[in-house]
Structures are given as structure tokens and as C-alpha cells.
GROMACS .gro file of C-alpha atoms in nm:
model
  125
    1MET     CA    1   7.108   9.499  12.620
    2LYS     CA    2   7.311   9.587  12.311
    3ARG     CA    3   7.463   9.288  12.133
    4PRO     CA    4   7.839   9.274  12.082
    5ALA     CA    5   7.969   9.407  11.751
    6LEU     CA    6   8.296   9.305  11.590
    7GLY     CA    7   8.482   9.631  11.536
    8SER     CA    8   8.849   9.548  11.494
    9LEU     CA    9   9.117   9.287  11.446
   10LEU     CA   10   9.464   9.295  11.598
   11LEU     CA   11   9.726   9.169  11.355
   12SER     CA   12  10.071   9.124  11.507
   13SER     CA   13  10.393   9.127  11.307
   14THR     CA   14  10.766   9.122  11.357
   15ASP     CA   15  10.771   9.415  11.111
   16PRO     CA   16  10.451   9.615  11.167
   17ASP     CA   17  10.566   9.914  10.959
   18ARG     CA   18  10.619   9.694  10.652
   19LEU     CA   19  10.284   9.521  10.705
   20ALA     CA   20  10.092   9.846  10.756
   21SER     CA   21  10.260   9.994  10.448
   22TRP     CA   22  10.148   9.697  10.238
   23TYR     CA   23   9.785   9.718  10.357
   24THR     CA   24   9.787  10.091  10.292
   25ALA     CA   25   9.933  10.056   9.941
   26ALA     CA   26   9.729   9.750   9.845
   27LEU     CA   27   9.389   9.830   9.993
   28ASP     CA   28   9.371  10.208  10.049
   29PRO     CA   29   9.215  10.242  10.396
   30GLY     CA   30   8.976  10.530  10.456
   31GLU     CA   31   9.185  10.644  10.752
   32GLN     CA   32   9.525  10.557  10.894
   33SER     CA   33   9.702  10.663  11.210
   34ASP     CA   34   9.957  10.561  11.468
   35VAL     CA   35   9.814  10.538  11.820
   36ASN     CA   36  10.063  10.453  12.094
   37GLY     CA   37  10.263  10.230  11.858
   38TYR     CA   38   9.960  10.064  11.699
   39ARG     CA   39   9.918  10.120  11.328
   40VAL     CA   40   9.544  10.180  11.292
   41LEU     CA   41   9.383  10.134  10.950
   42LYS     CA   42   9.012  10.194  10.905
   43PHE     CA   43   8.822  10.005  10.637
   44GLY     CA   44   8.456  10.106  10.641
   45GLU     CA   45   8.352  10.078  11.005
   46PHE     CA   46   8.617   9.814  11.080
   47PHE     CA   47   8.961   9.883  11.228
   48LEU     CA   48   9.269   9.678  11.146
   49LEU     CA   49   9.523   9.728  11.424
   50ILE     CA   50   9.882   9.626  11.352
   51ASP     CA   51  10.145   9.598  11.623
   52THR     CA   52  10.452   9.396  11.711
   53ARG     CA   53  10.509   9.106  11.948
   54THR     CA   54  10.813   8.907  12.048
   55ASP     CA   55  10.634   8.571  12.070
   56ILE     CA   56  10.554   8.531  11.699
   57SER     CA   57  10.750   8.424  11.394
   58ALA     CA   58  10.811   8.641  11.088
   59LYS     CA   59  10.568   8.432  10.880
   60THR     CA   60  10.238   8.288  10.994
   61GLN     CA   61  10.242   7.911  11.035
   62GLU     CA   62   9.873   7.852  10.950
   63PRO     CA   63   9.766   8.118  10.700
   64GLY     CA   64   9.427   7.959  10.636
   65ARG     CA   65   9.322   7.982  11.001
   66VAL     CA   66   9.211   8.346  10.972
   67ILE     CA   67   9.139   8.503  10.634
   68LEU     CA   68   9.073   8.875  10.606
   69ASN     CA   69   8.785   8.933  10.362
   70PHE     CA   70   8.751   9.274  10.199
   71ASP     CA   71   8.419   9.353  10.033
   72VAL     CA   72   8.502   9.566   9.727
   73GLU     CA   73   8.297   9.747   9.465
   74ASP     CA   74   8.540   9.689   9.178
   75ALA     CA   75   8.751   9.376   9.226
   76ARG     CA   76   8.940   9.430   8.901
   77ALA     CA   77   9.053   9.778   9.005
   78VAL     CA   78   9.147   9.662   9.356
   79ALA     CA   79   9.340   9.364   9.215
   80ALA     CA   80   9.529   9.602   8.984
   81ARG     CA   81   9.614   9.828   9.280
   82MET     CA   82   9.731   9.523   9.475
   83GLU     CA   83   9.947   9.417   9.179
   84GLN     CA   84  10.113   9.760   9.185
   85ALA     CA   85  10.187   9.705   9.555
   86GLY     CA   86  10.378   9.386   9.468
   87THR     CA   87  10.114   9.144   9.591
   88GLN     CA   88  10.174   8.770   9.581
   89TRP     CA   89   9.860   8.576   9.489
   90LEU     CA   90   9.742   8.244   9.628
   91ALA     CA   91   9.449   8.253   9.382
   92GLY     CA   92   9.409   8.517   9.114
   93LEU     CA   93   9.086   8.695   9.037
   94GLU     CA   94   8.815   8.456   8.927
   95ASP     CA   95   8.448   8.477   8.847
   96ARG     CA   96   8.230   8.246   9.056
   97ASP     CA   97   7.881   8.259   8.911
   98GLY     CA   98   7.890   8.637   8.871
   99SER     CA   99   8.083   8.722   9.188
  100LEU     CA  100   8.456   8.797   9.177
  101PHE     CA  101   8.708   8.653   9.426
  102ALA     CA  102   9.086   8.664   9.466
  103THR     CA  103   9.314   8.558   9.751
  104ALA     CA  104   9.637   8.744   9.817
  105ILE     CA  105   9.919   8.674  10.061
  106ASP     CA  106  10.032   8.969  10.272
  107PRO     CA  107  10.403   9.016  10.358
  108ASP     CA  108  10.362   8.808  10.678
  109GLY     CA  109  10.194   8.521  10.494
  110ASN     CA  110   9.834   8.594  10.600
  111TYR     CA  111   9.560   8.531  10.345
  112VAL     CA  112   9.363   8.835  10.229
  113GLN     CA  113   9.060   8.797  10.004
  114ILE     CA  114   8.893   9.059   9.792
  115ILE     CA  115   8.532   8.982   9.716
  116GLN     CA  116   8.290   9.156   9.482
  117LEU     CA  117   7.955   8.986   9.531
  118SER     CA  118   7.695   9.000   9.255
  119GLU     CA  119   7.361   9.153   9.338
  120GLU     CA  120   7.206   8.806   9.312
  121HIS     CA  121   7.448   8.663   9.571
  122ARG     CA  122   7.390   8.962   9.802
  123GLN     CA  123   7.015   8.908   9.792
  124GLY     CA  124   7.064   8.539   9.876
  125MET     CA  125   7.255   8.617  10.196
   0.00000   0.00000   0.00000
């Protein structure tokens, strides 16, 4: 029997167009589409689905509960692109023993990390 694979995340927003626009501008998905009202952004083999709901607030109440981690090849270039998109930072780009990390805050208050792991850290995983 094939094991389950995590393939997508549904991110709800009171303003899904604004949120999808930010993810598109800040992180440059490989594909983007609108499917029956869902904004679908593809990052690698993973899909970020953005829609709207009436039972949520405009800003997340517990932003540390779920953190979206984006594995990037060039964290400095991605951070610069995110800066151009008007990104607010929780923690700016920092070097942690050869790997680069930064934590941004999306327009709904969710935490979004960009991570460029060193080859040494990758081999240790």
C-alpha cells in the first residue's frame, strides 16, 4: 500500500486575492492558477491553495502554530525579492553555522521561513 504524501496546504484568508498576490510577488511560484475560486500556487511538487472563509479573522491569532518553510537555493536573492514585495520580517536573514534562515510575516500574519541549508546540514538530515 502506498504511504500518504503531503501534497498541499489550504490557507484561508479574508482577502485571498491580496494574499495570493503577495506569495506570487514574494516567492515566485512555478505555476499559478484559479480553480473554482481557489488560488493555486505550485512550489516544487507542493501546492499552496488559498481561499476565503467567513469564520476566520483578518489576522491569524497564533502565527507560530504553522510556519511555511520554503527551501531556497539563494536565500539572499529570495530575501531581496521579498523586500521588493514589501515584506515585513520577524527575523531577518541570518547565518546559522553555514545555513541561511529568515522569517517573514505574510499579509495575514502567518510566518513564512526561507531556508538555504548548507551541504553539511543536508547530509546530516
